[in-house]
């Protein structure tokens, strides 16, 4: 899965393999390189992490929240659910929920704060 500049999720690529080894995942980072990735979210497969490291592509890595939740106990899972729900409610760059940025600034003579009365 990938995330566009507008916050839309998109499937970038799919790998179907019989085994989870480095050879099976070797060409995935190379195919995904054209997307100029900054973050890879995966299910925790060590072979994929090794393939990314060996490819030389500099990209941040994160475990998929769903797979992470499956590996933790109930109290941690509840806390993670709360954090994820809070994170999903925060508007992202390009979100229609964010107010437009002011056109003026201190150098244009316009103030960005309301006047005090």
PDB file of C-alpha atoms in Angstrom:
ATOM      1  CA  UNK A   1       0.000   0.000   0.000  1.00  0.00           C
ATOM      2  CA  UNK A   2       1.084   3.518  -0.652  1.00  0.00           C
ATOM      3  CA  UNK A   3      -0.230   6.928   0.319  1.00  0.00           C
ATOM      4  CA  UNK A   4      -0.475   9.722  -2.235  1.00  0.00           C
ATOM      5  CA  UNK A   5       0.205  13.406  -1.519  1.00  0.00           C
ATOM      6  CA  UNK A   6      -3.562  13.803  -1.164  1.00  0.00           C
ATOM      7  CA  UNK A   7      -3.846  11.104   1.503  1.00  0.00           C
ATOM      8  CA  UNK A   8      -5.381   8.461  -0.769  1.00  0.00           C
ATOM      9  CA  UNK A   9      -4.278   4.850  -0.241  1.00  0.00           C
ATOM     10  CA  UNK A  10      -3.137   2.909  -3.293  1.00  0.00           C
ATOM     11  CA  UNK A  11      -1.799  -0.606  -3.881  1.00  0.00           C
ATOM     12  CA  UNK A  12       1.707  -0.223  -5.281  1.00  0.00           C
ATOM     13  CA  UNK A  13       2.649  -3.853  -5.746  1.00  0.00           C
ATOM     14  CA  UNK A  14       1.827  -7.393  -4.638  1.00  0.00           C
ATOM     15  CA  UNK A  15       4.203 -10.317  -4.117  1.00  0.00           C
ATOM     16  CA  UNK A  16       2.909 -13.895  -4.119  1.00  0.00           C
ATOM     17  CA  UNK A  17       5.552 -16.375  -3.019  1.00  0.00           C
ATOM     18  CA  UNK A  18       5.709 -19.930  -1.777  1.00  0.00           C
ATOM     19  CA  UNK A  19       8.363 -19.050   0.781  1.00  0.00           C
ATOM     20  CA  UNK A  20       9.234 -15.946   2.746  1.00  0.00           C
ATOM     21  CA  UNK A  21      12.907 -15.689   1.908  1.00  0.00           C
ATOM     22  CA  UNK A  22      15.147 -12.865   0.701  1.00  0.00           C
ATOM     23  CA  UNK A  23      15.193 -14.190  -2.877  1.00  0.00           C
ATOM     24  CA  UNK A  24      11.384 -14.049  -3.044  1.00  0.00           C
ATOM     25  CA  UNK A  25      11.376 -10.388  -2.028  1.00  0.00           C
ATOM     26  CA  UNK A  26      14.536  -9.271  -3.810  1.00  0.00           C
ATOM     27  CA  UNK A  27      12.927  -7.577  -6.800  1.00  0.00           C
ATOM     28  CA  UNK A  28      10.152  -5.853  -4.813  1.00  0.00           C
ATOM     29  CA  UNK A  29      12.309  -2.953  -3.514  1.00  0.00           C
ATOM     30  CA  UNK A  30      13.721  -2.497  -7.014  1.00  0.00           C
ATOM     31  CA  UNK A  31      10.202  -2.343  -8.532  1.00  0.00           C
ATOM     32  CA  UNK A  32       9.012   0.044  -5.827  1.00  0.00           C
ATOM     33  CA  UNK A  33      12.046   2.319  -6.161  1.00  0.00           C
ATOM     34  CA  UNK A  34      10.375   4.137  -9.065  1.00  0.00           C
ATOM     35  CA  UNK A  35       7.707   5.414  -6.657  1.00  0.00           C
ATOM     36  CA  UNK A  36      10.327   7.354  -4.649  1.00  0.00           C
ATOM     37  CA  UNK A  37       9.240   5.762  -1.367  1.00  0.00           C
ATOM     38  CA  UNK A  38       9.929   7.318   2.001  1.00  0.00           C
ATOM     39  CA  UNK A  39       8.264   4.649   4.176  1.00  0.00           C
ATOM     40  CA  UNK A  40       7.580   0.925   3.819  1.00  0.00           C
ATOM     41  CA  UNK A  41       4.861  -0.549   6.031  1.00  0.00           C
ATOM     42  CA  UNK A  42       5.067  -4.343   6.120  1.00  0.00           C
ATOM     43  CA  UNK A  43       3.797  -7.291   8.106  1.00  0.00           C
ATOM     44  CA  UNK A  44       7.096  -7.909   9.885  1.00  0.00           C
ATOM     45  CA  UNK A  45       8.610 -10.435   7.473  1.00  0.00           C
ATOM     46  CA  UNK A  46      12.342 -10.398   8.179  1.00  0.00           C
ATOM     47  CA  UNK A  47      13.160 -11.473   4.621  1.00  0.00           C
ATOM     48  CA  UNK A  48      11.530  -8.317   3.225  1.00  0.00           C
ATOM     49  CA  UNK A  49      13.483  -6.155   5.670  1.00  0.00           C
ATOM     50  CA  UNK A  50      16.706  -7.904   4.636  1.00  0.00           C
ATOM     51  CA  UNK A  51      15.899  -7.454   0.927  1.00  0.00           C
ATOM     52  CA  UNK A  52      15.308  -3.718   1.460  1.00  0.00           C
ATOM     53  CA  UNK A  53      18.600  -3.406   3.370  1.00  0.00           C
ATOM     54  CA  UNK A  54      20.551  -5.255   0.675  1.00  0.00           C
ATOM     55  CA  UNK A  55      18.977  -3.205  -2.113  1.00  0.00           C
ATOM     56  CA  UNK A  56      20.596  -0.039  -0.786  1.00  0.00           C
ATOM     57  CA  UNK A  57      17.335   1.919  -0.972  1.00  0.00           C
ATOM     58  CA  UNK A  58      17.165   4.378   1.913  1.00  0.00           C
ATOM     59  CA  UNK A  59      13.621   4.134   3.246  1.00  0.00           C
ATOM     60  CA  UNK A  60      12.051   4.180   6.706  1.00  0.00           C
ATOM     61  CA  UNK A  61      10.355   0.973   7.819  1.00  0.00           C
ATOM     62  CA  UNK A  62       7.331   0.382   9.998  1.00  0.00           C
ATOM     63  CA  UNK A  63       5.383  -2.685  11.082  1.00  0.00           C
ATOM     64  CA  UNK A  64       1.778  -2.769   9.901  1.00  0.00           C
ATOM     65  CA  UNK A  65      -0.445  -1.713  12.845  1.00  0.00           C
ATOM     66  CA  UNK A  66      -2.781  -4.695  12.304  1.00  0.00           C
ATOM     67  CA  UNK A  67       0.085  -7.193  12.458  1.00  0.00           C
ATOM     68  CA  UNK A  68       1.579  -5.362  15.426  1.00  0.00           C
ATOM     69  CA  UNK A  69      -1.726  -5.573  17.317  1.00  0.00           C
ATOM     70  CA  UNK A  70      -1.895  -9.324  16.752  1.00  0.00           C
ATOM     71  CA  UNK A  71       1.382  -9.787  18.620  1.00  0.00           C
ATOM     72  CA  UNK A  72       0.642  -7.766  21.766  1.00  0.00           C
ATOM     73  CA  UNK A  73      -1.461  -8.449  24.856  1.00  0.00           C
ATOM     74  CA  UNK A  74      -4.963  -7.041  25.376  1.00  0.00           C
ATOM     75  CA  UNK A  75      -4.003  -3.928  27.422  1.00  0.00           C
ATOM     76  CA  UNK A  76      -1.400  -2.848  24.890  1.00  0.00           C
ATOM     77  CA  UNK A  77      -3.834  -3.603  22.038  1.00  0.00           C
ATOM     78  CA  UNK A  78      -6.495  -1.333  23.611  1.00  0.00           C
ATOM     79  CA  UNK A  79      -3.954   1.479  24.033  1.00  0.00           C
ATOM     80  CA  UNK A  80      -2.810   1.022  20.435  1.00  0.00           C
ATOM     81  CA  UNK A  81      -6.437   1.175  19.235  1.00  0.00           C
ATOM     82  CA  UNK A  82      -6.858   4.495  21.037  1.00  0.00           C
ATOM     83  CA  UNK A  83      -3.655   5.931  19.554  1.00  0.00           C
ATOM     84  CA  UNK A  84      -4.590   4.803  16.048  1.00  0.00           C
ATOM     85  CA  UNK A  85      -8.076   6.302  16.309  1.00  0.00           C
ATOM     86  CA  UNK A  86      -6.585   9.606  17.465  1.00  0.00           C
ATOM     87  CA  UNK A  87      -4.017   9.554  14.647  1.00  0.00           C
ATOM     88  CA  UNK A  88      -6.710   8.871  12.039  1.00  0.00           C
ATOM     89  CA  UNK A  89      -8.731  11.862  13.245  1.00  0.00           C
ATOM     90  CA  UNK A  90      -5.851  14.306  12.690  1.00  0.00           C
ATOM     91  CA  UNK A  91      -6.059  16.039   9.287  1.00  0.00           C
ATOM     92  CA  UNK A  92      -3.088  15.436   7.000  1.00  0.00           C
ATOM     93  CA  UNK A  93      -1.422  17.734   4.499  1.00  0.00           C
ATOM     94  CA  UNK A  94      -3.801  18.368   1.625  1.00  0.00           C
ATOM     95  CA  UNK A  95      -6.785  17.313   3.717  1.00  0.00           C
ATOM     96  CA  UNK A  96     -10.073  19.128   3.129  1.00  0.00           C
ATOM     97  CA  UNK A  97     -10.374  19.269   6.935  1.00  0.00           C
ATOM     98  CA  UNK A  98      -7.493  21.711   7.261  1.00  0.00           C
ATOM     99  CA  UNK A  99      -8.282  25.420   6.952  1.00  0.00           C
ATOM    100  CA  UNK A 100      -6.590  27.205   4.046  1.00  0.00           C
ATOM    101  CA  UNK A 101      -3.304  28.884   4.870  1.00  0.00           C
ATOM    102  CA  UNK A 102      -3.417  32.676   5.144  1.00  0.00           C
ATOM    103  CA  UNK A 103      -2.145  34.369   1.997  1.00  0.00           C
ATOM    104  CA  UNK A 104      -0.520  37.257   3.806  1.00  0.00           C
ATOM    105  CA  UNK A 105       2.120  37.220   6.454  1.00  0.00           C
ATOM    106  CA  UNK A 106       3.987  39.582   8.728  1.00  0.00           C
ATOM    107  CA  UNK A 107       5.964  40.953   5.780  1.00  0.00           C
ATOM    108  CA  UNK A 108       2.805  41.714   3.776  1.00  0.00           C
ATOM    109  CA  UNK A 109       1.340  43.885   6.509  1.00  0.00           C
ATOM    110  CA  UNK A 110      -1.499  41.455   7.182  1.00  0.00           C
ATOM    111  CA  UNK A 111      -1.868  39.867  10.572  1.00  0.00           C
ATOM    112  CA  UNK A 112      -2.578  36.208  11.046  1.00  0.00           C
ATOM    113  CA  UNK A 113      -4.089  36.697  14.512  1.00  0.00           C
ATOM    114  CA  UNK A 114      -7.461  38.261  15.257  1.00  0.00           C
ATOM    115  CA  UNK A 115      -7.305  41.798  16.619  1.00  0.00           C
ATOM    116  CA  UNK A 116      -7.805  42.177  20.364  1.00  0.00           C
ATOM    117  CA  UNK A 117     -10.693  44.364  21.469  1.00  0.00           C
TER     118      UNK A 117
END
